[in-house]
Coordinates of C-alpha atoms in Angstrom, one line a residue:
Chain P
X1 CA 114.2 117.5 102.4
X2 CA 115.5 117.8 105.9
X3 CA 116.6 114.3 106.9
X4 CA 114.6 114.4 110.1
X5 CA 111.5 115.5 108.4
X6 CA 108.7 112.9 108.2
X7 CA 108.3 111.2 104.9
X8 CA 105.8 112.9 102.8
X9 CA 102.6 110.9 102.7
X10 CA 101.3 109.9 106.1
X11 CA 100.8 106.2 106.3
X12 CA 98.8 104.2 108.9
X13 CA 99.0 100.4 108.9
X14 CA 95.9 98.6 110.1
X15 CA 96.3 95.0 111.1
X16 CA 93.2 92.9 110.9
X17 CA 92.4 89.4 111.8
X18 CA 94.7 88.9 114.7
X19 CA 94.2 85.6 116.6
X20 CA 95.5 85.9 120.1
X21 CA 98.4 83.5 120.8
X22 CA 98.7 82.2 117.3
X23 CA 99.3 85.5 115.6
X24 CA 101.3 87.4 118.3
X25 CA 104.6 87.3 116.5
X26 CA 103.2 88.0 113.1
X27 CA 101.3 91.0 114.4
X28 CA 104.5 92.2 116.1
X29 CA 106.4 91.8 112.9
X30 CA 103.7 93.7 110.9
X31 CA 103.9 96.6 113.3
X32 CA 107.8 96.6 113.5
X33 CA 107.9 96.5 109.7
X34 CA 105.5 99.4 109.5
X35 CA 107.7 101.4 111.9
X36 CA 111.0 100.6 110.2
X37 CA 109.8 101.2 106.7
X38 CA 108.2 104.6 107.0
X39 CA 104.7 104.3 108.3
X40 CA 103.9 106.7 111.1
X41 CA 101.4 104.6 112.9
X42 CA 100.1 101.0 113.4
X43 CA 96.7 100.1 114.6
X44 CA 96.3 96.5 115.8
X45 CA 92.8 95.2 116.0
X46 CA 91.8 92.8 118.8
X47 CA 93.6 91.4 121.8
X48 CA 97.0 92.8 120.7
X49 CA 98.4 94.5 123.8
X50 CA 101.4 92.1 123.8
X51 CA 102.4 93.2 120.3
X52 CA 101.7 96.8 121.1
X53 CA 103.9 96.8 124.2
X54 CA 106.8 95.2 122.3
X55 CA 106.6 97.8 119.6
X56 CA 106.4 100.6 122.1
X57 CA 109.5 99.3 123.8
X58 CA 111.4 99.2 120.5
X59 CA 110.3 102.8 119.8
X60 CA 111.4 103.9 123.2
X61 CA 114.9 102.4 122.6
X62 CA 115.4 103.0 118.9
X63 CA 113.4 106.2 118.3
X64 CA 110.4 107.5 116.6
X65 CA 108.1 109.2 116.0
X66 CA 105.9 106.1 115.7
X67 CA 102.5 105.4 117.3
X68 CA 101.2 102.0 117.9
X69 CA 97.7 101.3 119.4
X70 CA 95.5 98.3 120.1
X71 CA 92.0 99.1 118.9
X72 CA 88.7 97.2 119.3
X73 CA 86.9 98.0 116.1
X74 CA 88.1 98.4 112.6
X75 CA 84.9 99.0 110.7
X76 CA 84.4 102.6 111.8
X77 CA 88.1 103.3 111.1
X78 CA 87.9 102.0 107.5
X79 CA 84.4 103.6 106.9
X80 CA 85.4 107.0 108.2
X81 CA 89.0 107.2 106.9
X82 CA 89.7 110.6 105.4
X83 CA 92.1 109.7 102.7
X84 CA 92.8 106.7 100.5
X85 CA 92.7 103.0 101.5
X86 CA 95.0 100.3 100.2
X87 CA 94.2 96.7 101.0
X88 CA 97.2 94.3 100.5
X89 CA 95.9 90.9 99.2
X90 CA 97.3 88.2 96.9
X91 CA 94.0 88.6 94.9
X92 CA 94.6 92.3 94.1
X93 CA 96.0 94.3 91.2
X94 CA 99.8 93.9 90.7
X95 CA 101.8 96.4 92.8
X96 CA 104.0 97.2 89.8
X97 CA 100.9 98.2 87.8
X98 CA 99.3 100.5 90.4
X99 CA 102.2 101.9 92.6
X100 CA 102.6 105.0 90.5
X101 CA 99.0 105.9 90.8
X102 CA 99.0 105.3 94.5
X103 CA 102.2 107.3 95.0
X104 CA 100.8 110.2 93.1
X105 CA 97.7 110.2 95.3
X106 CA 99.6 109.9 98.6
X107 CA 103.2 111.1 98.5
X108 CA 103.4 114.9 98.4
X109 CA 99.8 115.2 99.3
X110 CA 98.3 115.9 102.7
X111 CA 95.9 112.9 102.5
X112 CA 96.7 110.1 104.9
X113 CA 96.9 106.6 103.5
X114 CA 95.5 103.6 105.3
X115 CA 97.2 100.3 104.5
X116 CA 95.1 97.3 105.5
X117 CA 97.0 94.1 106.2
X118 CA 94.9 91.0 106.8
X119 CA 95.7 87.7 108.3
X120 CA 93.5 84.7 107.0
X121 CA 90.0 85.5 105.9
X122 CA 89.4 89.2 105.2
X123 CA 85.7 90.3 105.0
X124 CA 84.5 91.3 101.6
X125 CA 83.6 94.8 102.8
X126 CA 87.4 95.5 103.1
X127 CA 87.9 94.7 99.4
X128 CA 84.9 96.9 98.7
X129 CA 86.0 99.8 100.9
X130 CA 89.6 99.8 99.5
X131 CA 90.5 102.4 96.8
X132 CA 93.1 99.8 95.7
X133 CA 93.4 96.1 96.4
X134 CA 97.1 95.5 95.8
X135 CA 99.0 92.2 95.4
X136 CA 102.8 91.9 95.9
X137 CA 102.8 89.0 93.5
X138 CA 99.5 87.0 93.2
X139 CA 101.2 84.2 95.1
X140 CA 100.6 83.1 98.7
X141 CA 103.5 84.2 100.9
X142 CA 103.5 86.6 103.9
X143 CA 101.7 89.7 104.9
X144 CA 104.9 91.0 106.4
X145 CA 106.8 90.6 103.1
X146 CA 103.9 92.2 101.2
X147 CA 103.8 95.2 103.5
X148 CA 107.6 95.6 103.3
X149 CA 107.8 95.6 99.6
X150 CA 104.7 97.9 99.3
X151 CA 106.2 100.5 101.7
X152 CA 109.7 100.4 100.0
X153 CA 108.1 101.0 96.6
X154 CA 105.6 103.6 97.9
X155 CA 108.5 105.7 99.4
X156 CA 110.9 104.7 96.6
X157 CA 113.5 103.8 99.2
X158 CA 113.6 107.1 101.0
X159 CA 112.4 105.4 104.1
X160 CA 115.7 103.6 104.4
X161 CA 117.5 106.9 105.1
X162 CA 115.1 108.1 107.7
X163 CA 116.7 109.5 110.9
X164 CA 115.1 108.8 114.3
X165 CA 114.2 111.1 117.1
X166 CA 114.6 110.4 120.8
X167 CA 116.5 107.2 120.4
X168 CA 118.5 105.7 123.3
X169 CA 120.4 103.4 121.0
X170 CA 121.7 103.6 117.4
X171 CA 123.1 100.7 115.4
X172 CA 126.2 101.7 113.3
X173 CA 126.3 99.9 110.0
X174 CA 129.3 97.6 109.9
X175 CA 130.9 95.3 107.3
X176 CA 131.4 92.7 110.0
X177 CA 130.2 92.5 113.6
X178 CA 127.8 94.5 115.7
X179 CA 128.1 98.1 116.9
X180 CA 125.5 99.8 119.0
X181 CA 126.1 103.3 120.4
X182 CA 124.4 105.5 122.9
X183 CA 122.4 107.9 120.7
X184 CA 121.9 110.4 123.5
X185 CA 125.6 111.0 124.2
X186 CA 126.3 111.0 120.5
X187 CA 124.0 114.0 120.1
X188 CA 125.8 115.8 122.9
X189 CA 129.1 115.2 121.4
X190 CA 128.2 116.6 118.0
Chain X
X1 CA 114.3 87.3 78.3
X2 CA 111.6 84.5 77.9
X3 CA 109.1 85.1 80.7
X4 CA 109.4 81.5 81.9
X5 CA 113.2 81.6 82.1
X6 CA 114.5 81.6 85.6
X7 CA 115.7 85.0 86.9
X8 CA 119.4 85.4 86.2
X9 CA 121.3 85.0 89.5
X10 CA 120.5 81.8 91.3
X11 CA 119.5 82.5 94.8
X12 CA 119.3 80.1 97.7
X13 CA 117.9 81.2 101.0
X14 CA 119.3 79.6 104.2
X15 CA 117.1 79.9 107.3
X16 CA 119.1 79.6 110.5
X17 CA 118.1 79.5 114.2
X18 CA 114.7 77.9 113.8
X19 CA 113.1 77.0 117.2
X20 CA 110.5 74.2 116.8
X21 CA 107.0 75.3 117.7
X22 CA 107.9 78.9 118.4
X23 CA 109.3 79.7 114.9
X24 CA 107.2 77.4 112.7
X25 CA 105.2 80.2 111.1
X26 CA 108.1 82.6 110.7
X27 CA 110.1 79.9 109.0
X28 CA 107.2 79.1 106.7
X29 CA 106.9 82.8 105.9
X30 CA 110.6 83.1 105.2
X31 CA 110.4 80.1 102.7
X32 CA 107.2 81.3 101.0
X33 CA 108.7 84.8 100.6
X34 CA 111.8 83.3 99.1
X35 CA 109.7 81.4 96.6
X36 CA 107.3 84.3 95.7
X37 CA 110.1 86.8 95.3
X38 CA 112.5 85.0 93.0
X39 CA 114.8 82.7 95.0
X40 CA 115.0 79.2 93.5
X41 CA 115.6 77.3 96.8
X42 CA 115.1 77.5 100.5
X43 CA 117.1 75.4 103.0
X44 CA 115.6 75.3 106.5
X45 CA 117.9 74.2 109.3
X46 CA 116.7 72.1 112.1
X47 CA 113.3 70.5 112.9
X48 CA 111.5 72.2 110.0
X49 CA 109.6 69.5 108.3
X50 CA 106.3 71.2 109.0
X51 CA 107.3 74.4 107.3
X52 CA 108.9 72.4 104.4
X53 CA 105.7 70.4 103.8
X54 CA 103.6 73.6 103.8
X55 CA 105.9 75.2 101.2
X56 CA 105.9 72.0 99.0
X57 CA 102.2 72.0 99.1
X58 CA 102.0 75.6 98.0
X59 CA 104.5 74.9 95.2
X60 CA 102.5 71.9 94.0
X61 CA 99.4 74.0 93.8
X62 CA 100.8 77.4 92.6
X63 CA 103.8 76.3 90.6
X64 CA 107.5 76.4 90.5
X65 CA 110.3 75.6 90.0
X66 CA 111.1 76.0 93.7
X67 CA 113.0 73.6 96.0
X68 CA 112.6 73.5 99.8
X69 CA 114.6 71.2 102.0
X70 CA 115.0 70.6 105.7
X71 CA 118.7 70.3 106.5
X72 CA 120.5 69.3 109.6
X73 CA 123.8 71.2 109.4
X74 CA 124.4 74.7 108.1
X75 CA 128.1 75.0 108.8
X76 CA 129.3 72.8 105.9
X77 CA 126.9 74.6 103.6
X78 CA 128.2 78.1 104.4
X79 CA 131.8 77.0 104.4
X80 CA 131.7 75.2 101.1
X81 CA 129.4 77.5 99.2
X82 CA 130.6 78.1 95.7
X83 CA 129.6 81.6 95.2
X84 CA 128.9 84.7 97.3
X85 CA 127.2 84.8 100.7
X86 CA 124.9 87.6 101.9
X87 CA 123.9 87.7 105.6
X88 CA 120.9 89.8 106.4
X89 CA 121.3 91.5 109.7
X90 CA 120.3 94.8 111.3
X91 CA 123.9 95.4 112.2
X92 CA 125.2 95.2 108.6
X93 CA 125.9 97.7 105.8
X94 CA 122.9 99.6 104.4
X95 CA 121.2 97.7 101.6
X96 CA 121.0 100.9 99.6
X97 CA 124.8 101.3 99.8
X98 CA 125.8 97.8 98.7
X99 CA 123.0 96.5 96.5
X100 CA 124.6 97.6 93.3
X101 CA 127.8 95.8 94.1
X102 CA 125.9 92.6 95.1
X103 CA 123.8 92.7 92.0
X104 CA 126.8 93.1 89.8
X105 CA 128.4 90.0 91.4
X106 CA 125.3 87.9 91.2
X107 CA 122.8 88.8 88.5
X108 CA 124.0 88.0 85.0
X109 CA 126.7 85.8 86.5
X110 CA 126.6 82.0 86.9
X111 CA 127.6 82.2 90.6
X112 CA 124.9 81.1 93.0
X113 CA 124.1 83.5 95.9
X114 CA 123.4 82.2 99.4
X115 CA 121.3 84.6 101.4
X116 CA 121.4 83.7 105.1
X117 CA 118.4 84.7 107.2
X118 CA 118.8 84.3 111.0
X119 CA 116.3 84.3 113.8
X120 CA 117.6 85.5 117.2
X121 CA 121.3 85.1 117.9
X122 CA 123.4 84.3 114.9
X123 CA 126.9 82.9 115.5
X124 CA 129.8 85.2 114.7
X125 CA 131.2 82.8 112.1
X126 CA 128.2 83.7 109.9
X127 CA 129.2 87.4 110.0
X128 CA 132.7 86.4 109.2
X129 CA 131.8 84.0 106.4
X130 CA 129.5 86.5 104.7
X131 CA 130.8 88.5 101.7
X132 CA 128.3 91.1 102.7
X133 CA 126.4 91.6 106.0
X134 CA 123.4 93.6 104.8
X135 CA 120.9 95.7 106.8
X136 CA 117.4 96.6 105.5
X137 CA 117.4 99.5 107.8
X138 CA 119.6 99.3 111.0
X139 CA 116.3 99.0 113.0
X140 CA 114.9 95.9 114.6
X141 CA 111.9 94.6 112.6
X142 CA 111.4 91.3 110.8
X143 CA 113.6 88.8 109.0
X144 CA 110.7 88.2 106.5
X145 CA 110.5 91.9 105.7
X146 CA 114.2 92.2 105.3
X147 CA 114.4 89.2 103.0
X148 CA 111.5 90.6 100.9
X149 CA 113.0 94.1 100.4
X150 CA 116.4 92.6 99.7
X151 CA 115.1 90.2 97.0
X152 CA 112.9 92.9 95.4
X153 CA 115.9 95.2 95.2
X154 CA 118.3 92.4 94.0
X155 CA 116.1 91.5 91.1
X156 CA 114.9 95.1 90.6
X157 CA 111.3 94.0 90.5
X158 CA 111.7 91.5 87.7
X159 CA 110.7 88.8 90.1
X160 CA 107.2 90.3 90.3
X161 CA 106.5 89.3 86.7
X162 CA 107.7 85.8 86.9
X163 CA 105.6 83.1 85.4
X164 CA 105.1 79.7 87.1
X165 CA 105.4 76.2 85.7
X166 CA 103.2 73.2 86.6
X167 CA 100.7 75.2 88.6
X168 CA 97.3 73.8 89.3
X169 CA 95.9 77.2 90.2
X170 CA 96.5 80.7 89.2
X171 CA 95.2 83.9 90.8
X172 CA 93.9 86.5 88.4
X173 CA 94.7 90.1 89.5
X174 CA 91.4 91.9 90.3
X175 CA 90.4 95.4 91.3
X176 CA 87.9 93.9 93.7
X177 CA 87.2 90.4 94.8
X178 CA 89.0 87.0 94.3
X179 CA 89.4 85.1 91.1
X180 CA 91.3 81.8 91.0
X181 CA 91.4 79.8 87.8
X182 CA 92.5 76.3 86.9
X183 CA 96.0 76.8 85.4
X184 CA 96.1 73.5 83.6
X185 CA 92.9 74.0 81.6
X186 CA 94.0 77.5 80.8
X187 CA 97.1 76.2 79.2
X188 CA 95.1 73.7 77.1
X189 CA 92.7 76.4 76.0
X190 CA 95.5 78.7 74.7

């Protein structure tokens, strides 16, 4: 695989249940986690323009491709999705039991996967519409943590080596300290 | 391994940089993620009694063992830690490059591991004190996501099958819907 090639399996993350003000940071973290860990798109339902703008700014600086959009309605999206739907919930099947099956249906296929991440109460029709309701432990913790572990397992870690296009900045891994380089001039120098 | 045995490798998560009000939910999510994904303790620095109380309440209902404490000072903790220290930061070495080495030093050893999770600016002495500065991608995303992926990789997924002691409630994994049972009566029935 060419390192700049998109990960096989196109993943869109749909964030439901955003409460303006109270959930701004969590929704931003959901979308940034989607971007960093291999999804190609995040759709944020409701009054989420603040989170959207933050994530667009990060994508402008650190690269893409990654699309983030604020959307008004999730029901038509879920209903008309052409591909499989995973709903992450602490009530679902254990991720370690279903990840292989999901991977087989998604990775190396052309079908896009919709990963639904809720906040507090998620309407029953989401459970019903999902091809898999998946739990990253059946314990209460964090929708951000659940999404992160799910994506890392879905892509089997390949998302960690992704390269980024059109970045202004690139962080160079360091044993100690911080090093950020100008990604554009780097490309010219090579 | 007996399923109720603690995971080998004793992990404490130290949450730095909490800003009261603004960070309450993120700090709660850091601690709940620590609990759900195999750490045995979370130490929350600063005015974090709200987050602490939420996590204690979850532990009372869903089981343990898990310890969460609000602490005033982190410097003596880091300085006097008897074991290895990992600092999670987007500027660090790539988790996929160092996880084996960390695992070898921690899992199946008696040494406790301190995992430091910052918020915004982390003082340089933390980078310096850490045995490993570790990045879950060198991209900006979420300290909750970084912690989740780090713990899942450290324990190689074994934390997902952990059983819980002294729980009042247990969630039964379901294909669709929600099922929560009384854990105490379950034990009596068996």
